[in-house]
PDB file of C-alpha atoms in Angstrom:
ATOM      1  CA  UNK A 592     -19.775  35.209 -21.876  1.00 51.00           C
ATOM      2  CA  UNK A 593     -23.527  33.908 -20.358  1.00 51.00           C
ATOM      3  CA  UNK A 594     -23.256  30.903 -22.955  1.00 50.00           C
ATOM      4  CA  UNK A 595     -19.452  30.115 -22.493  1.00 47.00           C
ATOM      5  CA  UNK A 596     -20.384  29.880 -18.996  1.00 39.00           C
ATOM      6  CA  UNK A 597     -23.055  27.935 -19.541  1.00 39.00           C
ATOM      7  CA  UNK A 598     -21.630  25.543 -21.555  1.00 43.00           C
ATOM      8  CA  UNK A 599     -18.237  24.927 -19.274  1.00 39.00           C
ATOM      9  CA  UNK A 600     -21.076  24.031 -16.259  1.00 35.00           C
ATOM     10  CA  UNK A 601     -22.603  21.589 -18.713  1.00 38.00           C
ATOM     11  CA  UNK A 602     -19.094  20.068 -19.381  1.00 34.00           C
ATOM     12  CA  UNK A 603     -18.115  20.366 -15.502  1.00 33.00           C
ATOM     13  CA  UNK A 604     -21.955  18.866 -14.662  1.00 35.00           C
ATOM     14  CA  UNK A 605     -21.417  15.744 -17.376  1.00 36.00           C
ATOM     15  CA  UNK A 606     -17.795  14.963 -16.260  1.00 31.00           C
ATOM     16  CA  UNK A 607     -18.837  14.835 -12.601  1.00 33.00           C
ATOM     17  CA  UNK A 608     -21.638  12.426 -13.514  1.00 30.00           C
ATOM     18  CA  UNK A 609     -19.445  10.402 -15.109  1.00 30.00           C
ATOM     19  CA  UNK A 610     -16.647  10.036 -13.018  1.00 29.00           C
ATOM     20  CA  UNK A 611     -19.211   9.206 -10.487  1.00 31.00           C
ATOM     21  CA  UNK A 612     -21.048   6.558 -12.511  1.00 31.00           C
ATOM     22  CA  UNK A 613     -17.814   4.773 -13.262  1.00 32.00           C
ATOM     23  CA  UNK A 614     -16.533   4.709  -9.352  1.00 33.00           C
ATOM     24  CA  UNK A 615     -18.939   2.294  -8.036  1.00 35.00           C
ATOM     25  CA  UNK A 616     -17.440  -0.921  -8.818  1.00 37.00           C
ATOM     26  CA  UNK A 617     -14.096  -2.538  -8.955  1.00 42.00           C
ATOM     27  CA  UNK A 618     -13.768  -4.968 -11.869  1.00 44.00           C
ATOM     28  CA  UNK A 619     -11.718  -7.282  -9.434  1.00 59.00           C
ATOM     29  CA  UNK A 620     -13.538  -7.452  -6.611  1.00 56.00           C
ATOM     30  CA  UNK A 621     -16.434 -10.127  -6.392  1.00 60.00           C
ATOM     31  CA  UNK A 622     -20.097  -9.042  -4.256  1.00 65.00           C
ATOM     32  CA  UNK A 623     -20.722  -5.737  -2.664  1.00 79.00           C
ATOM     33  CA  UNK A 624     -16.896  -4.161  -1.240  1.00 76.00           C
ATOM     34  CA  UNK A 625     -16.794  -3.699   2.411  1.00 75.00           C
ATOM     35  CA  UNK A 626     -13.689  -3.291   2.899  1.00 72.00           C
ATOM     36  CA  UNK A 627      -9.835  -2.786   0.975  1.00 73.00           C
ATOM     37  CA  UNK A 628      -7.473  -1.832   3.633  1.00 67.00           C
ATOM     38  CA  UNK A 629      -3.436  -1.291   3.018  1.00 71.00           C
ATOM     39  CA  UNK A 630      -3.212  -0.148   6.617  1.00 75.00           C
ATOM     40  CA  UNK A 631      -2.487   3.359   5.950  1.00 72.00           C
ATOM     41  CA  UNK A 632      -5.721   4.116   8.189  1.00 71.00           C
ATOM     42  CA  UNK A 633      -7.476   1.389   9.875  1.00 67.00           C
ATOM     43  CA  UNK A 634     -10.714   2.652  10.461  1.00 60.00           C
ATOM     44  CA  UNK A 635     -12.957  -0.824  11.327  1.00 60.00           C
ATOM     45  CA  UNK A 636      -9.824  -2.516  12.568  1.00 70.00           C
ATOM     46  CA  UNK A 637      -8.990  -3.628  16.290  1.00 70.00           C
ATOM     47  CA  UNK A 638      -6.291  -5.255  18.338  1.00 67.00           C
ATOM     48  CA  UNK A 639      -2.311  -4.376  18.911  1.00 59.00           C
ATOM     49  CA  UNK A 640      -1.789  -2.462  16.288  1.00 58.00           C
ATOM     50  CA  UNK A 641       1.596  -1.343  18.218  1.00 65.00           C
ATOM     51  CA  UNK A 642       2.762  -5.055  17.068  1.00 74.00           C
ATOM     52  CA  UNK A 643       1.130  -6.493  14.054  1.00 86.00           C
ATOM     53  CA  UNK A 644       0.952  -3.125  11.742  1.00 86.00           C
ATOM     54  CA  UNK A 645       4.613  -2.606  10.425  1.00 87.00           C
ATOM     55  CA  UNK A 646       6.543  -0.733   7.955  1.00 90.00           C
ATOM     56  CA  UNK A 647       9.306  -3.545   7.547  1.00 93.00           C
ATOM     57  CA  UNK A 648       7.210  -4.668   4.041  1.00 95.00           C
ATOM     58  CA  UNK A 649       4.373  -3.620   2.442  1.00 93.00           C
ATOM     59  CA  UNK A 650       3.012  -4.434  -1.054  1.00 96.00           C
ATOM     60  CA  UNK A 651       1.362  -0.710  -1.491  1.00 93.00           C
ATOM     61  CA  UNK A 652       1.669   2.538   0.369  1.00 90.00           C
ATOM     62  CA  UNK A 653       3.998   2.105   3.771  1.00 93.00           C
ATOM     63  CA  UNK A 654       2.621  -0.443   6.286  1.00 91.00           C
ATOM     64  CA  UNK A 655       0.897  -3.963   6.033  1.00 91.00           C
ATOM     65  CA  UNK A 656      -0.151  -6.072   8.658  1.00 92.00           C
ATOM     66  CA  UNK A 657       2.210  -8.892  10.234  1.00 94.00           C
ATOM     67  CA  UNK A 658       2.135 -12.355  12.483  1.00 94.00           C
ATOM     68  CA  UNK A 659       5.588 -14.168  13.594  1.00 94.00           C
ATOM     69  CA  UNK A 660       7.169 -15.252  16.502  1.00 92.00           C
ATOM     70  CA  UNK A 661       6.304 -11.913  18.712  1.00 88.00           C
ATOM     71  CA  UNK A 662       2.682 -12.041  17.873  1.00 89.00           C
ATOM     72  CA  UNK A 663       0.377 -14.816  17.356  1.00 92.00           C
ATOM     73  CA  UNK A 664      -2.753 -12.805  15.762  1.00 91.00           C
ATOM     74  CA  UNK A 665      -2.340  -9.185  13.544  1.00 91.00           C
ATOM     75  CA  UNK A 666      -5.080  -6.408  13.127  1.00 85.00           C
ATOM     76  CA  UNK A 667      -8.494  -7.572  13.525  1.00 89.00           C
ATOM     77  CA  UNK A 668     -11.157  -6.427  10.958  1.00 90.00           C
ATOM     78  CA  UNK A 669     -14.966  -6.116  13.044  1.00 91.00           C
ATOM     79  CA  UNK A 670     -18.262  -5.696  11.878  1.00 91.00           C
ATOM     80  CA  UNK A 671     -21.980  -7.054  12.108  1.00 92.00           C
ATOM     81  CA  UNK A 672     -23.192  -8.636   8.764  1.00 93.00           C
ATOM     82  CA  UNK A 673     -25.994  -6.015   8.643  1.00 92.00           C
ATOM     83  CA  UNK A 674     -23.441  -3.036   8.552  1.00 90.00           C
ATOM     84  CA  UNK A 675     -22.116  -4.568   5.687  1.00 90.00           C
ATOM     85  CA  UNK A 676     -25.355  -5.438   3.431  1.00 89.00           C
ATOM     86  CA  UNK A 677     -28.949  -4.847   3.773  1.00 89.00           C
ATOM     87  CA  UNK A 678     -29.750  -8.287   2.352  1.00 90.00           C
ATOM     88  CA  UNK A 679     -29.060 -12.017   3.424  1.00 92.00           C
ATOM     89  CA  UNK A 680     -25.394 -12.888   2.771  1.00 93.00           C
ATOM     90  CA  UNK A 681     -24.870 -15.932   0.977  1.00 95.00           C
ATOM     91  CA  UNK A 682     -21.205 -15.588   0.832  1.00 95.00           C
ATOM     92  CA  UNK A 683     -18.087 -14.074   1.789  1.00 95.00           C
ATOM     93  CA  UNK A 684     -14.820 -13.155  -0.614  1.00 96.00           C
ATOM     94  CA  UNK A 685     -11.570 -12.477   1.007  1.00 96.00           C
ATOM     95  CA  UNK A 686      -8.344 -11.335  -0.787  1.00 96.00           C
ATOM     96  CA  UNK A 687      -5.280 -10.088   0.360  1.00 97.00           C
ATOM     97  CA  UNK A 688      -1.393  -9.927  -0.906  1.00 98.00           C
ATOM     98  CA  UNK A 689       0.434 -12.122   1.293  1.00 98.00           C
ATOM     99  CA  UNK A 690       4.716 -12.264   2.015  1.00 98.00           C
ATOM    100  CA  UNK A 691       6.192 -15.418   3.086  1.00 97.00           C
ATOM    101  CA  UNK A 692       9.792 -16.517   3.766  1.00 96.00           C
ATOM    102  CA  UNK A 693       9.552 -20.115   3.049  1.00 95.00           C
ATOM    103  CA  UNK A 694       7.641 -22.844   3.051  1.00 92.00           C
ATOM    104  CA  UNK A 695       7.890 -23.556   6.861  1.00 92.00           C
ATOM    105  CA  UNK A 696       6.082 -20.733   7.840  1.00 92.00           C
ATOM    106  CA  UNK A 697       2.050 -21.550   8.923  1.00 93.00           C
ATOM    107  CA  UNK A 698      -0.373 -18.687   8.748  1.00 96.00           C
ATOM    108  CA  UNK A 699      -4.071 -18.390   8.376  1.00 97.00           C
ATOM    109  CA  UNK A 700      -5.976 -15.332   6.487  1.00 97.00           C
ATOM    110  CA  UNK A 701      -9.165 -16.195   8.798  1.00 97.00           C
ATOM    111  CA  UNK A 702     -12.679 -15.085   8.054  1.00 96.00           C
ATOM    112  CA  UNK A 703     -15.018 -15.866  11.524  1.00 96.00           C
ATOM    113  CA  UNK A 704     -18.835 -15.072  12.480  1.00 96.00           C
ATOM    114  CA  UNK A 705     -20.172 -15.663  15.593  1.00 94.00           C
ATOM    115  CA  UNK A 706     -23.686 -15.018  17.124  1.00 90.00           C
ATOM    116  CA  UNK A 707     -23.024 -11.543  18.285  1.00 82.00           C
ATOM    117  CA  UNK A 708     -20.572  -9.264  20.098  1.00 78.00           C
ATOM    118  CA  UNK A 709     -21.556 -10.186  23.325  1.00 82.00           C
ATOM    119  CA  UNK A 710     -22.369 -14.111  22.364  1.00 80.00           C
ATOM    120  CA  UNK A 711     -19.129 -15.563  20.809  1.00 80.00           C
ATOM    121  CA  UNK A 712     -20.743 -18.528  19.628  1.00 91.00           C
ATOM    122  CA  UNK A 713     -19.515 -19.625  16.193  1.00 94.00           C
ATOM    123  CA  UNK A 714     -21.662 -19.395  13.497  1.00 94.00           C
ATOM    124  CA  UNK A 715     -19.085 -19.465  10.828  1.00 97.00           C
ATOM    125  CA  UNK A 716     -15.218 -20.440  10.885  1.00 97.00           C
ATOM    126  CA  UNK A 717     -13.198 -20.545   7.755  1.00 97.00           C
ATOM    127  CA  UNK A 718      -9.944 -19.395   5.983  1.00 97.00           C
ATOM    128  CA  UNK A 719      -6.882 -19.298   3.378  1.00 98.00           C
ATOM    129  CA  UNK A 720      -4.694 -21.638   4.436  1.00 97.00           C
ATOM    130  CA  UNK A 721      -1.700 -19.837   3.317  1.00 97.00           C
ATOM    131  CA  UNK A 722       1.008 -22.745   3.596  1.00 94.00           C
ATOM    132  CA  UNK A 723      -1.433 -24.113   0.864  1.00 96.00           C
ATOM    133  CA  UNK A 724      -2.309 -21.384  -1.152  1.00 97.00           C
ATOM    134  CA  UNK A 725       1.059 -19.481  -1.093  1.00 97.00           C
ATOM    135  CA  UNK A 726       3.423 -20.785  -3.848  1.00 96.00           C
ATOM    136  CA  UNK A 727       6.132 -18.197  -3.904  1.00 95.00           C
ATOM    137  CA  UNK A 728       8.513 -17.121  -1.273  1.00 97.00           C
ATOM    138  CA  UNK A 729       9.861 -13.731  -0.649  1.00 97.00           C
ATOM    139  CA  UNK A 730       7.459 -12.049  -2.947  1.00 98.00           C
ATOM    140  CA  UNK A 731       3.907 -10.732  -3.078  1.00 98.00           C
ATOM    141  CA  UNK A 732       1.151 -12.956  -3.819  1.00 98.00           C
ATOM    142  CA  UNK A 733      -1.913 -12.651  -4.117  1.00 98.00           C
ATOM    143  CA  UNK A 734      -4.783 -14.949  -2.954  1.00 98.00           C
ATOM    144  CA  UNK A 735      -8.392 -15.202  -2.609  1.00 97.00           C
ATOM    145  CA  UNK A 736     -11.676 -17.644  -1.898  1.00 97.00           C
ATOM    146  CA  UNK A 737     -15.321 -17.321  -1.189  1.00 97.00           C
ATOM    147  CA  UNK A 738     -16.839 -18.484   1.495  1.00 97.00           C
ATOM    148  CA  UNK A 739     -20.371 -20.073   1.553  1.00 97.00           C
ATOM    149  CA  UNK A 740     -22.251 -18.914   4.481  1.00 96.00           C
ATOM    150  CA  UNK A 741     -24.450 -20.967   6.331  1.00 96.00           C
ATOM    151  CA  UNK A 742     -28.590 -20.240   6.091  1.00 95.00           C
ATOM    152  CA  UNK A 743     -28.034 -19.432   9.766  1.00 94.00           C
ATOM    153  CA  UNK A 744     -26.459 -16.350   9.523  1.00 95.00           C
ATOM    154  CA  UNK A 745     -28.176 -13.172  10.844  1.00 94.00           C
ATOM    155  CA  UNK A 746     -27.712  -9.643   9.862  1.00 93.00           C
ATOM    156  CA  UNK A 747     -26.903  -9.376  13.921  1.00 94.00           C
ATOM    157  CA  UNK A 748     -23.876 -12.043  13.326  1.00 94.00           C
ATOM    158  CA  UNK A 749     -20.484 -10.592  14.216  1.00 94.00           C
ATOM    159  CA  UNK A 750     -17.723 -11.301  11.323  1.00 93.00           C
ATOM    160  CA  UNK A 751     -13.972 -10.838  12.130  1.00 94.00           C
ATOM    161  CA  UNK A 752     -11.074 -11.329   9.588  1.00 93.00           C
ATOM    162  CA  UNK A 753      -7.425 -11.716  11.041  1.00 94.00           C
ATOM    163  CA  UNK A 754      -3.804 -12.856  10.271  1.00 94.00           C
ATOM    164  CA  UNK A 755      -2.990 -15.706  12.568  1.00 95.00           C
ATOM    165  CA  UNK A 756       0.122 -17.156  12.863  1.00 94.00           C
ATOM    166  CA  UNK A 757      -0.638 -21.315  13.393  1.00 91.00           C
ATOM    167  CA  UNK A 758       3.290 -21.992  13.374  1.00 87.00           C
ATOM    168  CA  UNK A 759       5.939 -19.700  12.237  1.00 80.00           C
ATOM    169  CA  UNK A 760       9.304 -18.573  13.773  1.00 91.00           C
ATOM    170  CA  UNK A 761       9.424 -15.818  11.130  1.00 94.00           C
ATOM    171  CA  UNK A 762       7.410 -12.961  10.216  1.00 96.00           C
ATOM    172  CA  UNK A 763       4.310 -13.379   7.780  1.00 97.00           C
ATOM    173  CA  UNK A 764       2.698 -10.606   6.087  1.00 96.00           C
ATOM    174  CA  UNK A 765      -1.042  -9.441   4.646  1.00 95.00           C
ATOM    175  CA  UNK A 766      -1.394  -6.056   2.840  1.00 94.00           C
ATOM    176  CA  UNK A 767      -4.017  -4.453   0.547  1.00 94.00           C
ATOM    177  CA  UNK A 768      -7.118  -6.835   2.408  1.00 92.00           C
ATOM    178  CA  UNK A 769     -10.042  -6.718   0.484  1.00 94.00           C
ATOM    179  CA  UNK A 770     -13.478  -8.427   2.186  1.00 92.00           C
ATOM    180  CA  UNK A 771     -16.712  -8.099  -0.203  1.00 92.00           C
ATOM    181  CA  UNK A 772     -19.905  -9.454   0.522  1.00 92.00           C
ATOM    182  CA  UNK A 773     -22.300 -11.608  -2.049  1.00 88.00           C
ATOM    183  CA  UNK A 774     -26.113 -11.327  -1.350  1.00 80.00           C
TER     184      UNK A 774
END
């Protein structure tokens, strides 16, 4: 019985380490992941969640994130650069799954870093252009880009990522938003 025992906590012991050496990084995600959120908890995300986080479409799970006529700007993702990586960052890669109507509809997937919380002087201001990078209507699609960060950016920089609608009458949508850093 000792060596049965024995040898099932061996088993147990080498499974766990390897389940735990595979589950560090996703294959499909570029840099260091900071964040993946498909708005089932939004832990790190601010603003009127009330409006912009709806179950009317979603890509996975139940809610996604949404700009349109009602609301100009969805869930806001917040963090200092030195939360998210202990080095420099060169660079910045945001994905997300994105719903559009049509091709009338103007949104923006925008990635911005600014001095500090209190100092909301812009540092950084980019973004996927989604009348651009969208192709398909009334489907999921996915898109990504990597931003180059300037030399000027400080571990006390404040980055924000948010679904802003620059023209739409209908209702754009972001799920499963994925922001990774690249040192």
């Amino acid at each position: 019985m000792g060596k049965h025992l024995l040898s099932s906590f061996g088993l147990l012991a080498g499974t766990c380490l390897l389940l735990a050496s595979c589950a560090g990084k996703d294959d499909n995600v570029k840099g260091n992941l900071v964040t993946r959120n498909d708005f089932e908890a939004v832990l790190g995300w601010g603003g009127n969640a009330d409006v912009s986080v709806t179950s009317e479409k979603a890509h996975s799970g139940k809610y996604s994130v949404k700009v349109g006529p009602q609301n100009e700007y969805g869930y806001t993702y917040v963090n200092t650069l030195g939360n998210m990586s202990t080095a420099k960052t060169k660079s910045i890669t945001l994905s997300a799954w994105v719903w559009m109507p049509n091709n009338q509809q103007a949104a923006t997937l925008a990635l911005s870093v600014t001095r500090s919380p209190e100092q909301g002087t812009s540092v950084f201001y980019g973004g996927i252009d989604l009348t651009k990078a969208v192709t398909k209507y009334n489907t999921w699609q996915k898109v990504s880009q990597t931003f180059t960060m300037p030399d000027s950016v400080q571990s006390t920089n404040q980055l924000k990522c948010y679904l802003w609608r620059t023209a739409t009458n209908e209702n754009v949508y972001a799920d499963d938003i994925t922001i990774s850093v690249n040192d």
